[in-house]
Amino acid sequence: MKKVLVLLQAGNTTAAIAQIKVAPSAKDVRALQSALEAGNLSARWRDVNEAIQNSFDALSAPRLHRSP
């Protein structure tokens, strides 16, 4: 998820949200959320926070499990 952080720092939120939507696991999405909170960046991009929450919810649901 370092790629997403780099995209956010560059100001490309659209590409960052696209990368969040294709995250391989809920664990990766949570790690990104933790990194944003640790750097006090979670309030900076509200649309990114929404995408993180939506992706986490989708990946956590057992019926939407993605195979490796």
CSV table of N, CA, C and O in Angstrom, one decimal:
chain,number,residue,atom,x,y,z
A,1,MET,N,0.8,-1.2,0.0
A,1,MET,CA,0.0,0.0,0.0
A,1,MET,C,0.9,1.3,0.0
A,1,MET,O,0.3,2.4,0.1
A,2,LYS,N,2.2,1.1,-0.1
A,2,LYS,CA,3.1,2.2,-0.2
A,2,LYS,C,2.8,3.0,-1.5
A,2,LYS,O,2.9,4.2,-1.5
A,3,LYS,N,2.4,2.3,-2.5
A,3,LYS,CA,2.0,2.9,-3.8
A,3,LYS,C,0.9,3.9,-3.6
A,3,LYS,O,0.9,5.0,-4.1
A,4,VAL,N,-0.1,3.6,-2.8
A,4,VAL,CA,-1.2,4.5,-2.5
A,4,VAL,C,-0.7,5.7,-1.8
A,4,VAL,O,-1.2,6.8,-2.1
A,5,LEU,N,0.1,5.5,-0.8
A,5,LEU,CA,0.6,6.7,0.0
A,5,LEU,C,1.4,7.6,-1.0
A,5,LEU,O,1.3,8.9,-0.8
A,6,VAL,N,2.2,7.1,-1.9
A,6,VAL,CA,2.9,7.9,-2.8
A,6,VAL,C,2.0,8.7,-3.7
A,6,VAL,O,2.2,9.9,-4.0
A,7,LEU,N,0.9,8.0,-4.2
A,7,LEU,CA,-0.1,8.7,-5.0
A,7,LEU,C,-0.8,9.8,-4.3
A,7,LEU,O,-1.0,10.9,-4.8
A,8,LEU,N,-1.1,9.6,-3.0
A,8,LEU,CA,-1.7,10.6,-2.2
A,8,LEU,C,-0.8,11.8,-2.0
A,8,LEU,O,-1.2,13.0,-2.1
A,9,GLN,N,0.4,11.5,-1.7
A,9,GLN,CA,1.4,12.6,-1.5
A,9,GLN,C,1.6,13.4,-2.8
A,9,GLN,O,1.9,14.6,-2.7
A,10,ALA,N,1.5,12.8,-3.9
A,10,ALA,CA,1.6,13.5,-5.2
A,10,ALA,C,0.3,14.2,-5.6
A,10,ALA,O,0.3,15.0,-6.5
A,11,GLY,N,-0.7,14.0,-4.8
A,11,GLY,CA,-2.0,14.7,-5.1
A,11,GLY,C,-2.9,14.0,-6.1
A,11,GLY,O,-3.9,14.6,-6.5
A,12,ASN,N,-2.6,12.8,-6.4
A,12,ASN,CA,-3.5,12.0,-7.3
A,12,ASN,C,-4.4,11.1,-6.6
A,12,ASN,O,-4.2,9.9,-6.5
A,13,THR,N,-5.5,11.7,-6.0
A,13,THR,CA,-6.4,10.9,-5.2
A,13,THR,C,-7.2,9.9,-6.1
A,13,THR,O,-7.6,8.9,-5.6
A,14,THR,N,-7.5,10.3,-7.3
A,14,THR,CA,-8.3,9.4,-8.2
A,14,THR,C,-7.6,8.1,-8.4
A,14,THR,O,-8.1,7.0,-8.3
A,15,ALA,N,-6.3,8.1,-8.7
A,15,ALA,CA,-5.5,6.9,-8.9
A,15,ALA,C,-5.3,6.1,-7.5
A,15,ALA,O,-5.4,4.9,-7.5
A,16,ALA,N,-5.2,6.9,-6.4
A,16,ALA,CA,-5.1,6.2,-5.1
A,16,ALA,C,-6.4,5.5,-4.8
A,16,ALA,O,-6.3,4.3,-4.3
A,17,ILE,N,-7.5,6.1,-5.1
A,17,ILE,CA,-8.8,5.4,-4.8
A,17,ILE,C,-8.9,4.1,-5.7
A,17,ILE,O,-9.4,3.1,-5.2
A,18,ALA,N,-8.5,4.2,-6.9
A,18,ALA,CA,-8.5,3.1,-7.8
A,18,ALA,C,-7.7,1.9,-7.3
A,18,ALA,O,-8.1,0.8,-7.3
A,19,GLN,N,-6.5,2.3,-6.7
A,19,GLN,CA,-5.7,1.2,-6.2
A,19,GLN,C,-6.3,0.6,-4.9
A,19,GLN,O,-6.1,-0.5,-4.6
A,20,ILE,N,-7.0,1.5,-4.1
A,20,ILE,CA,-7.6,1.0,-2.9
A,20,ILE,C,-8.7,0.0,-3.3
A,20,ILE,O,-8.9,-1.1,-2.6
A,21,LYS,N,-9.4,0.2,-4.3
A,21,LYS,CA,-10.5,-0.6,-4.8
A,21,LYS,C,-10.1,-2.0,-5.2
A,21,LYS,O,-10.8,-3.0,-5.2
A,22,VAL,N,-8.8,-2.1,-5.6
A,22,VAL,CA,-8.3,-3.4,-6.1
A,22,VAL,C,-7.3,-4.0,-5.1
A,22,VAL,O,-6.5,-4.9,-5.4
A,23,ALA,N,-7.4,-3.6,-3.8
A,23,ALA,CA,-6.6,-4.1,-2.8
A,23,ALA,C,-6.8,-5.6,-2.6
A,23,ALA,O,-7.9,-6.1,-2.7
A,24,PRO,N,-5.7,-6.4,-2.4
A,24,PRO,CA,-5.9,-7.8,-2.4
A,24,PRO,C,-6.5,-8.4,-1.1
A,24,PRO,O,-7.1,-9.4,-1.1
A,25,SER,N,-6.5,-7.6,0.0
A,25,SER,CA,-7.1,-8.1,1.2
A,25,SER,C,-7.5,-7.0,2.2
A,25,SER,O,-7.0,-5.9,2.0
A,26,ALA,N,-8.4,-7.4,3.1
A,26,ALA,CA,-8.8,-6.4,4.1
A,26,ALA,C,-7.7,-6.0,5.0
A,26,ALA,O,-7.6,-4.9,5.5
A,27,LYS,N,-6.7,-6.9,5.2
A,27,LYS,CA,-5.6,-6.6,6.0
A,27,LYS,C,-4.7,-5.4,5.4
A,27,LYS,O,-4.3,-4.5,6.1
A,28,ASP,N,-4.6,-5.4,4.1
A,28,ASP,CA,-3.9,-4.4,3.4
A,28,ASP,C,-4.6,-3.0,3.5
A,28,ASP,O,-4.0,-2.0,3.7
A,29,VAL,N,-5.9,-3.1,3.4
A,29,VAL,CA,-6.7,-1.9,3.5
A,29,VAL,C,-6.6,-1.3,5.0
A,29,VAL,O,-6.4,-0.1,5.1
A,30,ARG,N,-6.6,-2.2,6.0
A,30,ARG,CA,-6.5,-1.7,7.4
A,30,ARG,C,-5.1,-1.1,7.6
A,30,ARG,O,-4.9,-0.2,8.3
A,31,ALA,N,-4.1,-1.7,7.0
A,31,ALA,CA,-2.7,-1.2,7.1
A,31,ALA,C,-2.6,0.2,6.6
A,31,ALA,O,-1.9,1.0,7.1
A,32,LEU,N,-3.2,0.4,5.4
A,32,LEU,CA,-3.2,1.7,4.8
A,32,LEU,C,-3.9,2.7,5.7
A,32,LEU,O,-3.4,3.8,5.9
A,33,GLN,N,-5.1,2.3,6.3
A,33,GLN,CA,-5.8,3.2,7.2
A,33,GLN,C,-5.0,3.5,8.4
A,33,GLN,O,-4.9,4.7,8.8
A,34,SER,N,-4.3,2.6,8.9
A,34,SER,CA,-3.4,2.8,10.1
A,34,SER,C,-2.3,3.8,9.8
A,34,SER,O,-1.9,4.6,10.6
A,35,ALA,N,-1.7,3.6,8.6
A,35,ALA,CA,-0.6,4.5,8.2
A,35,ALA,C,-1.1,5.9,8.0
A,35,ALA,O,-0.4,6.9,8.4
A,36,LEU,N,-2.3,6.1,7.5
A,36,LEU,CA,-2.9,7.4,7.3
A,36,LEU,C,-3.1,8.1,8.7
A,36,LEU,O,-2.9,9.2,8.9
A,37,GLU,N,-3.7,7.3,9.6
A,37,GLU,CA,-3.9,7.8,10.9
A,37,GLU,C,-2.7,8.1,11.7
A,37,GLU,O,-2.6,9.1,12.4
A,38,ALA,N,-1.6,7.3,11.5
A,38,ALA,CA,-0.4,7.5,12.2
A,38,ALA,C,0.3,8.8,11.7
A,38,ALA,O,0.9,9.5,12.5
A,39,GLY,N,0.1,9.2,10.5
A,39,GLY,CA,0.7,10.4,9.9
A,39,GLY,C,-0.3,11.6,10.0
A,39,GLY,O,0.0,12.6,9.4
A,40,ASN,N,-1.4,11.4,10.7
A,40,ASN,CA,-2.4,12.5,10.9
A,40,ASN,C,-2.9,13.0,9.5
A,40,ASN,O,-3.1,14.2,9.3
A,41,LEU,N,-3.0,12.0,8.6
A,41,LEU,CA,-3.5,12.4,7.2
A,41,LEU,C,-4.9,11.9,6.9
A,41,LEU,O,-5.4,12.2,5.9
A,42,SER,N,-5.5,11.2,7.9
A,42,SER,CA,-6.9,10.7,7.6
A,42,SER,C,-7.9,11.7,7.4
A,42,SER,O,-8.9,11.5,6.7
A,43,ALA,N,-7.8,12.9,8.0
A,43,ALA,CA,-8.8,14.0,7.8
A,43,ALA,C,-8.6,14.8,6.5
A,43,ALA,O,-9.4,15.5,6.1
A,44,ARG,N,-7.4,14.6,5.9
A,44,ARG,CA,-7.1,15.4,4.7
A,44,ARG,C,-7.8,14.9,3.5
A,44,ARG,O,-8.2,15.8,2.7
A,45,TRP,N,-8.1,13.6,3.3
A,45,TRP,CA,-8.8,13.1,2.1
A,45,TRP,C,-10.0,12.4,2.5
A,45,TRP,O,-10.0,11.2,2.8
A,46,ARG,N,-11.1,13.0,2.6
A,46,ARG,CA,-12.4,12.4,3.0
A,46,ARG,C,-12.8,11.3,2.0
A,46,ARG,O,-13.3,10.3,2.4
A,47,ASP,N,-12.7,11.6,0.7
A,47,ASP,CA,-13.1,10.6,-0.3
A,47,ASP,C,-12.2,9.3,-0.2
A,47,ASP,O,-12.7,8.2,-0.5
A,48,VAL,N,-11.0,9.5,0.1
A,48,VAL,CA,-10.1,8.4,0.3
A,48,VAL,C,-10.5,7.5,1.5
A,48,VAL,O,-10.5,6.3,1.5
A,49,ASN,N,-10.9,8.2,2.6
A,49,ASN,CA,-11.3,7.5,3.8
A,49,ASN,C,-12.6,6.7,3.5
A,49,ASN,O,-12.8,5.6,4.0
A,50,GLU,N,-13.5,7.3,2.7
A,50,GLU,CA,-14.7,6.6,2.3
A,50,GLU,C,-14.4,5.4,1.5
A,50,GLU,O,-15.0,4.3,1.7
A,51,ALA,N,-13.4,5.5,0.5
A,51,ALA,CA,-13.0,4.4,-0.3
A,51,ALA,C,-12.4,3.3,0.5
A,51,ALA,O,-12.6,2.1,0.3
A,52,ILE,N,-11.6,3.7,1.5
A,52,ILE,CA,-11.0,2.7,2.4
A,52,ILE,C,-12.0,1.9,3.2
A,52,ILE,O,-12.0,0.7,3.2
A,53,GLN,N,-13.0,2.6,3.7
A,53,GLN,CA,-14.1,1.9,4.5
A,53,GLN,C,-14.9,1.0,3.6
A,53,GLN,O,-15.2,-0.1,4.0
A,54,ASN,N,-15.3,1.5,2.4
A,54,ASN,CA,-16.0,0.7,1.5
A,54,ASN,C,-15.3,-0.6,1.1
A,54,ASN,O,-15.9,-1.7,1.0
A,55,SER,N,-14.0,-0.4,0.8
A,55,SER,CA,-13.2,-1.6,0.4
A,55,SER,C,-13.1,-2.6,1.6
A,55,SER,O,-13.1,-3.8,1.4
A,56,PHE,N,-12.8,-2.1,2.7
A,56,PHE,CA,-12.7,-2.9,3.9
A,56,PHE,C,-14.0,-3.7,4.1
A,56,PHE,O,-14.0,-4.9,4.4
A,57,ASP,N,-15.2,-3.0,4.0
A,57,ASP,CA,-16.4,-3.7,4.2
A,57,ASP,C,-16.7,-4.8,3.1
A,57,ASP,O,-17.1,-5.8,3.4
A,58,ALA,N,-16.3,-4.5,1.9
A,58,ALA,CA,-16.5,-5.4,0.8
A,58,ALA,C,-15.6,-6.6,1.0
A,58,ALA,O,-16.0,-7.8,0.7
A,59,LEU,N,-14.3,-6.4,1.4
A,59,LEU,CA,-13.4,-7.5,1.5
A,59,LEU,C,-13.6,-8.3,2.8
A,59,LEU,O,-13.2,-9.5,2.8
A,60,SER,N,-14.3,-7.7,3.7
A,60,SER,CA,-14.6,-8.4,5.0
A,60,SER,C,-15.8,-9.4,4.9
A,60,SER,O,-15.9,-10.3,5.6
A,61,ALA,N,-16.6,-9.1,3.9
A,61,ALA,CA,-17.9,-9.9,3.8
A,61,ALA,C,-17.5,-11.2,3.2
A,61,ALA,O,-16.8,-11.3,2.2
A,62,PRO,N,-17.9,-12.3,3.8
A,62,PRO,CA,-17.5,-13.6,3.4
A,62,PRO,C,-18.1,-14.0,2.0
A,62,PRO,O,-17.5,-14.7,1.2
A,63,ARG,N,-19.2,-13.4,1.6
A,63,ARG,CA,-19.7,-13.7,0.3
A,63,ARG,C,-19.0,-13.0,-0.9
A,63,ARG,O,-19.2,-13.4,-2.0
A,64,LEU,N,-18.2,-12.0,-0.6
A,64,LEU,CA,-17.5,-11.3,-1.6
A,64,LEU,C,-16.0,-11.7,-1.5
A,64,LEU,O,-15.1,-10.9,-2.0
A,65,HIS,N,-15.6,-12.8,-1.0
A,65,HIS,CA,-14.2,-13.2,-0.9
A,65,HIS,C,-13.6,-13.4,-2.2
A,65,HIS,O,-14.2,-14.0,-3.1
A,66,ARG,N,-12.4,-12.8,-2.4
A,66,ARG,CA,-11.7,-12.9,-3.6
A,66,ARG,C,-10.7,-14.0,-3.5
A,66,ARG,O,-10.0,-14.2,-2.5
A,67,SER,N,-10.6,-14.8,-4.5
A,67,SER,CA,-9.6,-15.9,-4.5
A,67,SER,C,-8.2,-15.3,-4.9
A,67,SER,O,-8.1,-14.4,-5.7
A,68,PRO,N,-7.2,-16.0,-4.4
A,68,PRO,CA,-5.8,-15.4,-4.7
A,68,PRO,C,-5.4,-15.6,-6.2
A,68,PRO,O,-5.9,-16.4,-6.9
